[in-house]
PDB file of C-alpha atoms in Angstrom:
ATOM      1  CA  UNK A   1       0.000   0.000   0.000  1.00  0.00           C
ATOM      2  CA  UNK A   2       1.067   3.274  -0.711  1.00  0.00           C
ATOM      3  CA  UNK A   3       0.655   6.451   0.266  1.00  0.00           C
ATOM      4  CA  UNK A   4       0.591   9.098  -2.634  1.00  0.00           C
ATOM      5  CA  UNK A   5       0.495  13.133  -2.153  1.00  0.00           C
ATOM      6  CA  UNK A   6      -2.390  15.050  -4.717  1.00  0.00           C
ATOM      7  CA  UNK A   7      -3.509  18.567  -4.129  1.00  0.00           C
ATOM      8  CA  UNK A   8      -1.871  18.576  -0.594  1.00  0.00           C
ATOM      9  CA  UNK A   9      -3.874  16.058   0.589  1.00  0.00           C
ATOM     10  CA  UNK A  10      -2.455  12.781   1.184  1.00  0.00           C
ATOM     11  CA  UNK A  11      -4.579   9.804   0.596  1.00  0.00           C
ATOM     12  CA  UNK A  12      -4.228   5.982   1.016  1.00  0.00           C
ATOM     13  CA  UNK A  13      -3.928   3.813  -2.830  1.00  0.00           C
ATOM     14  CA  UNK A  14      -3.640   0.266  -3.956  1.00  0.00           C
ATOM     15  CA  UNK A  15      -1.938   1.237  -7.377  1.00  0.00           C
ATOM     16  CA  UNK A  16       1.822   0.923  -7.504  1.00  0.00           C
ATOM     17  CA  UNK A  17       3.654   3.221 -10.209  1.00  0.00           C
ATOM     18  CA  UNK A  18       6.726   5.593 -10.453  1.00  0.00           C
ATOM     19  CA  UNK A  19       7.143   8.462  -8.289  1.00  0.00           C
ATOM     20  CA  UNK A  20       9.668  11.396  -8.158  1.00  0.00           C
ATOM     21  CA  UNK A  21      11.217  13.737  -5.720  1.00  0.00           C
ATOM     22  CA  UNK A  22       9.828  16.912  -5.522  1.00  0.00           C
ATOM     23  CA  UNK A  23      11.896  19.903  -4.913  1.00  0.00           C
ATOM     24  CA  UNK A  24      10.361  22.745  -2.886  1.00  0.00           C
ATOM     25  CA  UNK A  25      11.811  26.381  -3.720  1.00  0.00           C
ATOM     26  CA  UNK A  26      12.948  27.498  -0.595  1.00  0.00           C
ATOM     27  CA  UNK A  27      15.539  24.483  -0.494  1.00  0.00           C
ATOM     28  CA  UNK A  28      17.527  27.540  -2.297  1.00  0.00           C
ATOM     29  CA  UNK A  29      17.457  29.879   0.697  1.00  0.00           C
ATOM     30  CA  UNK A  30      17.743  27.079   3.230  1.00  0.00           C
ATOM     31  CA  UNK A  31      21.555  25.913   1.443  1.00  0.00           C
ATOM     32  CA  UNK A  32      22.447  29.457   0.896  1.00  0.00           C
ATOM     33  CA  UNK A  33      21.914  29.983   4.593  1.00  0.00           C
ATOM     34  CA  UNK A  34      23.381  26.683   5.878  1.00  0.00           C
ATOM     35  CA  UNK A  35      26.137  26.868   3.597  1.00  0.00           C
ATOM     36  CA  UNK A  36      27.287  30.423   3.587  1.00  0.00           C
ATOM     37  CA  UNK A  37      27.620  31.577   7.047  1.00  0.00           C
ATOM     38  CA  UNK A  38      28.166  35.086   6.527  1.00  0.00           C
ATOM     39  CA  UNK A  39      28.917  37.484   4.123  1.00  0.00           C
ATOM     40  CA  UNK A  40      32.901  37.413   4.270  1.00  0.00           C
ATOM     41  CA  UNK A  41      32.502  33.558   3.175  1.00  0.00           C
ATOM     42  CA  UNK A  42      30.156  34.814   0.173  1.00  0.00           C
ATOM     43  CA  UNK A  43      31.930  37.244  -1.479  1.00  0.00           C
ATOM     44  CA  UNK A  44      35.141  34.975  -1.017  1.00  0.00           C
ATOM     45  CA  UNK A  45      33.060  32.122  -2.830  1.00  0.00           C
ATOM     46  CA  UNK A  46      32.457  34.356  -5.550  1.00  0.00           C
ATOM     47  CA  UNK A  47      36.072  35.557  -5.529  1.00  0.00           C
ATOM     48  CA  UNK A  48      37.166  32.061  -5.726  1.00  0.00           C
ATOM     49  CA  UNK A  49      34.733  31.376  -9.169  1.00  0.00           C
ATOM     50  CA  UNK A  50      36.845  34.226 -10.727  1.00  0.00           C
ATOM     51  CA  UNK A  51      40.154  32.826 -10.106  1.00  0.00           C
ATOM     52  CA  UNK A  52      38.599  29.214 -11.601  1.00  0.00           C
ATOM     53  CA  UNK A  53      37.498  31.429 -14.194  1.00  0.00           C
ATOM     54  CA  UNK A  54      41.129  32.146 -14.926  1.00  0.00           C
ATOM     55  CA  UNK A  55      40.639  35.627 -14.455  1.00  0.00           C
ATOM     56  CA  UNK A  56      43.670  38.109 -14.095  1.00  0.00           C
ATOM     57  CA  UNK A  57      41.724  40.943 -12.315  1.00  0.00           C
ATOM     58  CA  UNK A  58      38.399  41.169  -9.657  1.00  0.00           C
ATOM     59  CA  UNK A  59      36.947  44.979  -9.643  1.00  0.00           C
ATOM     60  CA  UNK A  60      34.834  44.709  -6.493  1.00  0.00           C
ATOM     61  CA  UNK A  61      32.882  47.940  -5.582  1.00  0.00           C
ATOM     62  CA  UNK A  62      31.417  47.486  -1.933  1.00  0.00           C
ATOM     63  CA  UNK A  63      30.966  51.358  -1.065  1.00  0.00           C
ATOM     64  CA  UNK A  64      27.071  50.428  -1.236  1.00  0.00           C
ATOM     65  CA  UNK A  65      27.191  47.574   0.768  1.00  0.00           C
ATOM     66  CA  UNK A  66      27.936  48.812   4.439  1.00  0.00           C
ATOM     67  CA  UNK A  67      24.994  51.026   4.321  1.00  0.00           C
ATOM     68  CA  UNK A  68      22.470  50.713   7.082  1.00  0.00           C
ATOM     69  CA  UNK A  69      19.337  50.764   4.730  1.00  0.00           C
ATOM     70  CA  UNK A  70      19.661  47.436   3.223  1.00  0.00           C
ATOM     71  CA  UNK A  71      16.961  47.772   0.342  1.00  0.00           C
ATOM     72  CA  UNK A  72      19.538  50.514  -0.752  1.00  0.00           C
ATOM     73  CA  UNK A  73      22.506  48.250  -0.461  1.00  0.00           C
ATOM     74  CA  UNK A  74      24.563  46.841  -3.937  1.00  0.00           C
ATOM     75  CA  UNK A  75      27.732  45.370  -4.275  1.00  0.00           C
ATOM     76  CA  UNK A  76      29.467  44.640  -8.168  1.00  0.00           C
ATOM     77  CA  UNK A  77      31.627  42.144  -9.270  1.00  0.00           C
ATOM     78  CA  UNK A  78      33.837  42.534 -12.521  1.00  0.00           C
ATOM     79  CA  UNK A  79      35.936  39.855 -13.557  1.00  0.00           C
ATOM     80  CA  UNK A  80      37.919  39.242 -16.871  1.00  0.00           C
ATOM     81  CA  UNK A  81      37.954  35.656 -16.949  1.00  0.00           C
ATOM     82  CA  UNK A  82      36.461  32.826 -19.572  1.00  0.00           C
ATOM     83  CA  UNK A  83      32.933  34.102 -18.672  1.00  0.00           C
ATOM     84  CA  UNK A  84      29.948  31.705 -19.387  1.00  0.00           C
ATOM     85  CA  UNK A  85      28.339  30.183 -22.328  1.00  0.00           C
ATOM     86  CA  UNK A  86      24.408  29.163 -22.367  1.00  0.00           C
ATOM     87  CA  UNK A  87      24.894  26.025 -21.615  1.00  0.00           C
ATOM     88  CA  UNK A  88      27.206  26.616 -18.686  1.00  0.00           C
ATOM     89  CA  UNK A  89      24.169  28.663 -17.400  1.00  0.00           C
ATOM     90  CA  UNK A  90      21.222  26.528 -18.126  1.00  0.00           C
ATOM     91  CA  UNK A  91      23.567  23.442 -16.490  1.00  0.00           C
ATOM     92  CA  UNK A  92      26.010  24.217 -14.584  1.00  0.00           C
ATOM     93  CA  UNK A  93      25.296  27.616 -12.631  1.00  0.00           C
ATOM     94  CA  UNK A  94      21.155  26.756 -12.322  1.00  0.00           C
ATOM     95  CA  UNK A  95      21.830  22.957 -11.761  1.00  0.00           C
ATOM     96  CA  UNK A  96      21.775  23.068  -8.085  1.00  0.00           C
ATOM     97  CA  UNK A  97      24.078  20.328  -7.429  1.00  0.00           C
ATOM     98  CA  UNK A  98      26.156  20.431 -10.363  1.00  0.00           C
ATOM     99  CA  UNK A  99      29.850  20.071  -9.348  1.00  0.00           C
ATOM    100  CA  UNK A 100      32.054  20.340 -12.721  1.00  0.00           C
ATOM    101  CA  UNK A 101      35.039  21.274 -11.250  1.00  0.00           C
ATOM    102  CA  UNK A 102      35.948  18.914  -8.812  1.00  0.00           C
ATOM    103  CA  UNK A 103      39.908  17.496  -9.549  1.00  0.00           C
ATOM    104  CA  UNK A 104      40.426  19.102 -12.829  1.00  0.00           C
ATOM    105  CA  UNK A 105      42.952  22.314 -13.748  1.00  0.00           C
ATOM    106  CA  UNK A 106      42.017  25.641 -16.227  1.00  0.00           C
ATOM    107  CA  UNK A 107      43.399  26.619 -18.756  1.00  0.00           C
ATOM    108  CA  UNK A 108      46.272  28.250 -16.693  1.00  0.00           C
ATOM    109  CA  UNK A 109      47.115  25.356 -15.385  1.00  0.00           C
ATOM    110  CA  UNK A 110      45.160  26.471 -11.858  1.00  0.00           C
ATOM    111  CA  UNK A 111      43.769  24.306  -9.176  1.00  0.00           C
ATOM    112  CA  UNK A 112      40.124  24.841  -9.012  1.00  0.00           C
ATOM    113  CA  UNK A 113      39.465  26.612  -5.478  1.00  0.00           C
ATOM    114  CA  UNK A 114      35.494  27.103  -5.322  1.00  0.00           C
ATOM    115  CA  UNK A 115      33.618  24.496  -3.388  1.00  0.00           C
ATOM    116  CA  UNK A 116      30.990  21.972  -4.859  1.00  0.00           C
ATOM    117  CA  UNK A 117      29.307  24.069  -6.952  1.00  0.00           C
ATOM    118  CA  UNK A 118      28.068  26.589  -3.970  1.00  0.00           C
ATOM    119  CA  UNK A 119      28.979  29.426  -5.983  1.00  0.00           C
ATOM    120  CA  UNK A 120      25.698  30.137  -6.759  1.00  0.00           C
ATOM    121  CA  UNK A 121      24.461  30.303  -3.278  1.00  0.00           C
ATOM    122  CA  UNK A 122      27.169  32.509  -2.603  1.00  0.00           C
ATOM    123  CA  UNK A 123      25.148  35.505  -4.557  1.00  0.00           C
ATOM    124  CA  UNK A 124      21.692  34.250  -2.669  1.00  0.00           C
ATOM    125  CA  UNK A 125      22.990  34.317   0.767  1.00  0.00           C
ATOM    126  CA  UNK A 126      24.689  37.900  -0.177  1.00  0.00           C
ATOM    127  CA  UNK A 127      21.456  39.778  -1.633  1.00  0.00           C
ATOM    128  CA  UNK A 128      18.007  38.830  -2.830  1.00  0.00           C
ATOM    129  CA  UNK A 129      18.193  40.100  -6.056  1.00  0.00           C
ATOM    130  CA  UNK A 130      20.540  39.136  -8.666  1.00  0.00           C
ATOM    131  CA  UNK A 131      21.853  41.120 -12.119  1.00  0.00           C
ATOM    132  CA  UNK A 132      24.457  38.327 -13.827  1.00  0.00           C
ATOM    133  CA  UNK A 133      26.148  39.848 -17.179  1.00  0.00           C
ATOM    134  CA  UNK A 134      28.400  37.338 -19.098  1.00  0.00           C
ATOM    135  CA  UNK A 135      30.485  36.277 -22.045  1.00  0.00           C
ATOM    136  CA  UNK A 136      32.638  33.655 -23.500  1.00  0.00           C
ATOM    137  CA  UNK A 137      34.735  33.276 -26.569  1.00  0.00           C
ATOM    138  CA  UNK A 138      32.844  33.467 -29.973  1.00  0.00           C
ATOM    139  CA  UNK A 139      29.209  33.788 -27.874  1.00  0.00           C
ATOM    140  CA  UNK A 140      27.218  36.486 -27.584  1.00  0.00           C
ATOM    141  CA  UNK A 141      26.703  38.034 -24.201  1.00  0.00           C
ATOM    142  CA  UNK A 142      24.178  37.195 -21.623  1.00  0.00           C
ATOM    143  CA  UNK A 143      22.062  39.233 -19.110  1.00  0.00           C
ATOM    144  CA  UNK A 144      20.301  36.501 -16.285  1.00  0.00           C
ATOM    145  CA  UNK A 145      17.954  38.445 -13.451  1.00  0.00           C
ATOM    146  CA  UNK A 146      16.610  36.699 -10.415  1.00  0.00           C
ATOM    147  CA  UNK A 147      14.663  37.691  -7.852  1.00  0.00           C
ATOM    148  CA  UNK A 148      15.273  34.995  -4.816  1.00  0.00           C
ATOM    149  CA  UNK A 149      12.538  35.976  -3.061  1.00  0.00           C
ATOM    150  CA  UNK A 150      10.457  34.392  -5.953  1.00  0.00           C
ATOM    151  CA  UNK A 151      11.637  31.146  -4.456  1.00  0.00           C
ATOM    152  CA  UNK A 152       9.133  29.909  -1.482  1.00  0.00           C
ATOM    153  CA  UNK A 153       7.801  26.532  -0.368  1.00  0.00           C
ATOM    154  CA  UNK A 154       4.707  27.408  -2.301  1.00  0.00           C
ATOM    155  CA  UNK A 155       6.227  26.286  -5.702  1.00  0.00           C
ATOM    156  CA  UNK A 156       8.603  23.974  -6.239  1.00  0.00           C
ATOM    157  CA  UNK A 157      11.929  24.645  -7.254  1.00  0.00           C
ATOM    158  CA  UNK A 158      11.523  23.663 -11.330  1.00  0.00           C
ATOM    159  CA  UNK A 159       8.241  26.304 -11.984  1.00  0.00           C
ATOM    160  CA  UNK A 160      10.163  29.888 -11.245  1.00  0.00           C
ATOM    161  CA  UNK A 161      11.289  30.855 -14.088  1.00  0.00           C
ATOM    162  CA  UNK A 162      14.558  33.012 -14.479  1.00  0.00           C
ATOM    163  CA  UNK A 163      15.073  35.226 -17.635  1.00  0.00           C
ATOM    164  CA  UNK A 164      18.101  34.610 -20.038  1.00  0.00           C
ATOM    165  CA  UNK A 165      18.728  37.306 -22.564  1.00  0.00           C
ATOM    166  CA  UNK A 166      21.061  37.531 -25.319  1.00  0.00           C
ATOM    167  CA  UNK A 167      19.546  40.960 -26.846  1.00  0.00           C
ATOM    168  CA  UNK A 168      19.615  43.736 -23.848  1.00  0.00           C
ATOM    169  CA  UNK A 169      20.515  47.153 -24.082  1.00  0.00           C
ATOM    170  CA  UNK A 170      23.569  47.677 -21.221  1.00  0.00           C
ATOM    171  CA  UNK A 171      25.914  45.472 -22.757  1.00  0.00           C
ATOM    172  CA  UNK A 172      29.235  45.094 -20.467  1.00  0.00           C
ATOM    173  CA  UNK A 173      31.767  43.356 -22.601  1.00  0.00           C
ATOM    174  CA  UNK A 174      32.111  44.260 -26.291  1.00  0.00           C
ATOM    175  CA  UNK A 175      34.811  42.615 -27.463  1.00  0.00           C
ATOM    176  CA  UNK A 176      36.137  40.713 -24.314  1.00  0.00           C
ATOM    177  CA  UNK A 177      35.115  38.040 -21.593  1.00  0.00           C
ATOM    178  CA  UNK A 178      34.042  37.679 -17.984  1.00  0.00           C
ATOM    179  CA  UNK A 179      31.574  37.867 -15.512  1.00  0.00           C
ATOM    180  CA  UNK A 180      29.458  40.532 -14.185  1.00  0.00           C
ATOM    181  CA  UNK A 181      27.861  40.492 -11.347  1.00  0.00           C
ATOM    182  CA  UNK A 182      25.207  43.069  -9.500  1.00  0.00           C
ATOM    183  CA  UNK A 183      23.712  42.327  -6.279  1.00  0.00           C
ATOM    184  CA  UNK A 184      21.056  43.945  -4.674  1.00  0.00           C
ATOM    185  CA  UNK A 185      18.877  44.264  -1.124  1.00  0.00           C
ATOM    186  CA  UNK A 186      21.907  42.651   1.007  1.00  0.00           C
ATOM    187  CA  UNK A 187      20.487  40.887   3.539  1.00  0.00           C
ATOM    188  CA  UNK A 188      22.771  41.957   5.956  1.00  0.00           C
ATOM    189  CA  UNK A 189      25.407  44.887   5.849  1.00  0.00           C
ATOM    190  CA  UNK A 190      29.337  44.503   5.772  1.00  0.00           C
ATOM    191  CA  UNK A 191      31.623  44.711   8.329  1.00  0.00           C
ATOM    192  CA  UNK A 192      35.417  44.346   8.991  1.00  0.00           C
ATOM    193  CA  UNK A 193      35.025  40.761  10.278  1.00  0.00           C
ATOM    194  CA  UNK A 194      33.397  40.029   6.739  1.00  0.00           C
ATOM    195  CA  UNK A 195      36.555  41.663   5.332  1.00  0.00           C
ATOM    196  CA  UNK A 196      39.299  40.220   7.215  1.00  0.00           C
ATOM    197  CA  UNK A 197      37.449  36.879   5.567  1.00  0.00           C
ATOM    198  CA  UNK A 198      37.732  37.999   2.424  1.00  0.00           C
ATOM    199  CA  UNK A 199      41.117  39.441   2.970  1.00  0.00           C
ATOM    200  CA  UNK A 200      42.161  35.472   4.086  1.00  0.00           C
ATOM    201  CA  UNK A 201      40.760  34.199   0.921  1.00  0.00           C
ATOM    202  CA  UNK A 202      42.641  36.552  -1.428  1.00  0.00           C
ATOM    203  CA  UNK A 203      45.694  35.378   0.410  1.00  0.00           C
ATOM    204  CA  UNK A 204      45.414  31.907  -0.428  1.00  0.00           C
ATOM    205  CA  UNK A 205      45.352  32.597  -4.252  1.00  0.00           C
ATOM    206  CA  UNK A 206      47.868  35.021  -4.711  1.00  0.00           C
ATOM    207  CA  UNK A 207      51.491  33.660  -4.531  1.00  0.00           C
ATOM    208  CA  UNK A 208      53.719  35.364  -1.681  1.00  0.00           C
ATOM    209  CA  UNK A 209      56.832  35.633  -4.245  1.00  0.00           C
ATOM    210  CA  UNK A 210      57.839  38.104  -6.812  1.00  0.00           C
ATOM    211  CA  UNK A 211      57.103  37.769  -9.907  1.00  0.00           C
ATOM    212  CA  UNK A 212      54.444  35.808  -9.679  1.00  0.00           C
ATOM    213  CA  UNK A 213      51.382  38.402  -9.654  1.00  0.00           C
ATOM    214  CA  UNK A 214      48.866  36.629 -12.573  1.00  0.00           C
ATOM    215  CA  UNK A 215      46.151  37.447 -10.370  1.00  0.00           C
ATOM    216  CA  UNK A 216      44.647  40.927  -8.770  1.00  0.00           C
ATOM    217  CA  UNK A 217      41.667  42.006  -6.849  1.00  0.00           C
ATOM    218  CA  UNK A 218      40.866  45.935  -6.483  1.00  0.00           C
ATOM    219  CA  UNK A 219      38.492  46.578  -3.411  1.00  0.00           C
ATOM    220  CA  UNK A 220      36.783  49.930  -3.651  1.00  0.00           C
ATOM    221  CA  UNK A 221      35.209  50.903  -0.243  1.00  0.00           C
ATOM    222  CA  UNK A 222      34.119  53.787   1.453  1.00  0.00           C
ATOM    223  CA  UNK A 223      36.697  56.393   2.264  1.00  0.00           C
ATOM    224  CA  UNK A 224      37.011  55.563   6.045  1.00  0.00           C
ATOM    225  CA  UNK A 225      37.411  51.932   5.542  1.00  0.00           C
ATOM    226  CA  UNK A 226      40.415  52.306   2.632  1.00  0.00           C
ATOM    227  CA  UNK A 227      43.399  52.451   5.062  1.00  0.00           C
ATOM    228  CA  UNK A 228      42.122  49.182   7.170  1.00  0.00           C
ATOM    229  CA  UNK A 229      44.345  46.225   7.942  1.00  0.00           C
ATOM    230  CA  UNK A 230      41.739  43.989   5.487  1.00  0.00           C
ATOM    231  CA  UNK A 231      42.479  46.449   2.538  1.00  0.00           C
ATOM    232  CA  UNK A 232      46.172  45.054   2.682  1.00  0.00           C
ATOM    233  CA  UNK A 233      46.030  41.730   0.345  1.00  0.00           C
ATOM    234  CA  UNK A 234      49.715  42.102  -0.281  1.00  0.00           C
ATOM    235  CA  UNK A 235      50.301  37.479   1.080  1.00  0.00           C
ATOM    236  CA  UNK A 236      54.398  38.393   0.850  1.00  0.00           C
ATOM    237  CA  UNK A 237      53.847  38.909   4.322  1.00  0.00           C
ATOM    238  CA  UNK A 238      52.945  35.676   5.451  1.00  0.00           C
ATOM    239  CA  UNK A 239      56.535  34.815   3.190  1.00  0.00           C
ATOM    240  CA  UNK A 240      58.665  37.175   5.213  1.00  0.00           C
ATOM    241  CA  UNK A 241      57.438  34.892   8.519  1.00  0.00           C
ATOM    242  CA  UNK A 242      58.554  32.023   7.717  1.00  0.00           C
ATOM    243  CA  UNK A 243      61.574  30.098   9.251  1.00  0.00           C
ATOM    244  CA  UNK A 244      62.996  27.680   6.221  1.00  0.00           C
ATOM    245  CA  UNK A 245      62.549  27.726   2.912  1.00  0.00           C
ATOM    246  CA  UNK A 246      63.140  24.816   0.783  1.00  0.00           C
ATOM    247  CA  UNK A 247      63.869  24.688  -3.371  1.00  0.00           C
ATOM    248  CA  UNK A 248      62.756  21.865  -5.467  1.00  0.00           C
ATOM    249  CA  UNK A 249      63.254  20.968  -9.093  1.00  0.00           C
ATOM    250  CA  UNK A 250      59.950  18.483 -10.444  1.00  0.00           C
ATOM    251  CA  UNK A 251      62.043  16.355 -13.206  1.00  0.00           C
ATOM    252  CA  UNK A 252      59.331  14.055 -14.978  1.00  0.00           C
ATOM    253  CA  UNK A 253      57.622  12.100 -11.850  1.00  0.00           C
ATOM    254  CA  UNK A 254      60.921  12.316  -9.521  1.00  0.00           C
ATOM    255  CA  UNK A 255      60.897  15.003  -7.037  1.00  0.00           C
ATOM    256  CA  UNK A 256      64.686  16.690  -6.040  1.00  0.00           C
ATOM    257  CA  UNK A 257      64.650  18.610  -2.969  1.00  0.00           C
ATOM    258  CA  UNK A 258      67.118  20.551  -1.442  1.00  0.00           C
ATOM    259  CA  UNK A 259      66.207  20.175   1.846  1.00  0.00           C
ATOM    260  CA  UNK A 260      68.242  22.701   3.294  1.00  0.00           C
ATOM    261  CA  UNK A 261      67.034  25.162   5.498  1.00  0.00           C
ATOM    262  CA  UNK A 262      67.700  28.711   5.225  1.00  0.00           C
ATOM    263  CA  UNK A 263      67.697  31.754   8.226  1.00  0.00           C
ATOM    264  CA  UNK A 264      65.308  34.421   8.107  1.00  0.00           C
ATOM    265  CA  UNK A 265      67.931  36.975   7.096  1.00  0.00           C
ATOM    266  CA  UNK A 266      68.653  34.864   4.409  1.00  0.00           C
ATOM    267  CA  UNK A 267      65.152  34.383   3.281  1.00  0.00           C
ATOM    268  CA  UNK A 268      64.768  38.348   3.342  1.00  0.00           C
ATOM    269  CA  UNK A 269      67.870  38.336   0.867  1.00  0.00           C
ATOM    270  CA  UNK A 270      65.994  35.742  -1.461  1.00  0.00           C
ATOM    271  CA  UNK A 271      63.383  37.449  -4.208  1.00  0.00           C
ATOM    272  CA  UNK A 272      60.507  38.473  -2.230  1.00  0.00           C
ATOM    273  CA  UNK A 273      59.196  40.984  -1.630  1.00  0.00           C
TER     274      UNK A 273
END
């Protein structure tokens, strides 16, 4: 005997068949919350997608997003990376548990640093409304609006729609890539905890040692927050710190180390900065 679900009423039945899961919309608010703590772990989510994205440069612009009115609030998001095809939208950024990236390397040879595909809750958890701008290589570019509010336990998941345009009239790339992001109604405002998060993030994906600079994020806050510990992203710090340094040469699948350890004055000497 079974027990089958019609019209919110449930009902006791005799005939077997095939049933399916049914997804109710506010599963999307309920991850984004359980998933994203906070708003430092958000925007470093999104930072991460960029540097998957192979992107050189992040424009950030938070000066509207410590305001107290939150209906008011807006942060942007400019990236130059490989930007987003149709397909990568339709299946990958509105397939909730898609998880594409998971052991491989881009382009530039990067390991992939955003989690499993939680990306996209990132932007939920930040604001409720959602203005995505994007282009790839030989496609056109894209403009994708949603509203997360639109999402409730009154319809499941698969019946909001979300708009997809090709044709719109504020184009952001003409004749390059990336991803554009603008984020409205924050549900809560920043603050410098957020920001020291974010700052620990940026640290992890840009290399201590000079030379090696092929990616940059610009932070654009308001005036009183610009000469804050979290505006420093500079990681050659955390180089400067350490005790031993070690040099190793990868020769086909044979690793040569030089296992010698070096003083701090020495390190200092050494190229960085």
């Amino acid at each position: 005997m079974l027990i089958n679900v019609h019209d919110s009423q449930c009902y006791m039945s005799d005939a077997g068949g095939s049933y399916n899961f049914k997804v109710s919309g506010n599963l999307v608010d309920r991850l984004g919350l359980e998933l994203i703590p906070n708003n430092g772990v958000g925007l470093s989510e999104i930072i991460k997608n960029s540097y998957d994205a192979d992107a050189s440069h992040v424009e950030i612009h938070l000066g509207g997003a410590f305001k107290p009115n939150l209906e008011k609030s807006v942060i942007v998001i400019k990236d130059d990376g490989v930007g987003m095809t149709l397909e990568d939208l339709t299946d990958k950024f509105l397939n909730v548990a898609s998880s594409h990236k998971e052991g491989k390397r881009t382009a530039k040879g990067r390991f992939c640093m955003g989690k499993k595909g939680i990306g996209r809750f990132a932007v939920q958890r930040l604001g409720r409304k959602l203005t995505l701008y994007t282009r790839s290589a030989n496609s056109p570019e894209y403009k994708m609006e949603i509203d997360w509010d639109r999402f409730s336990a009154e319809q499941n998941l698969d019946e909001v729609d979300i708009d997809i345009q090709s044709d719109h009239e504020d184009p952001q790339y003409s004749d390059s890539t990336g991803t554009f992001l603008v984020i409205k109604h924050l549900r809560t405002k920043f603050d410098g905890n957020a920001m020291q998060e974010v700052k620990r993030s940026v640290q992890t994906m840009k290399s201590p040692f000079a030379g090696l600079t092929d990616f940059d994020v610009s932070l654009q806050v308001p005036t009183k927050y610009q000469n804050h510990d979290f505006m420093d992203f500079d990681p050659a710090q955390i180089a400067r710190k350490a005790h031993f340094i070690f040099r190793a040469d990868l020769i086909s699948n044979d690793l040569k180390a030089e296992n010698r350890g070096f003083t701090k004055k020495e390190l200092l000497k050494m190229s960085v900065k």
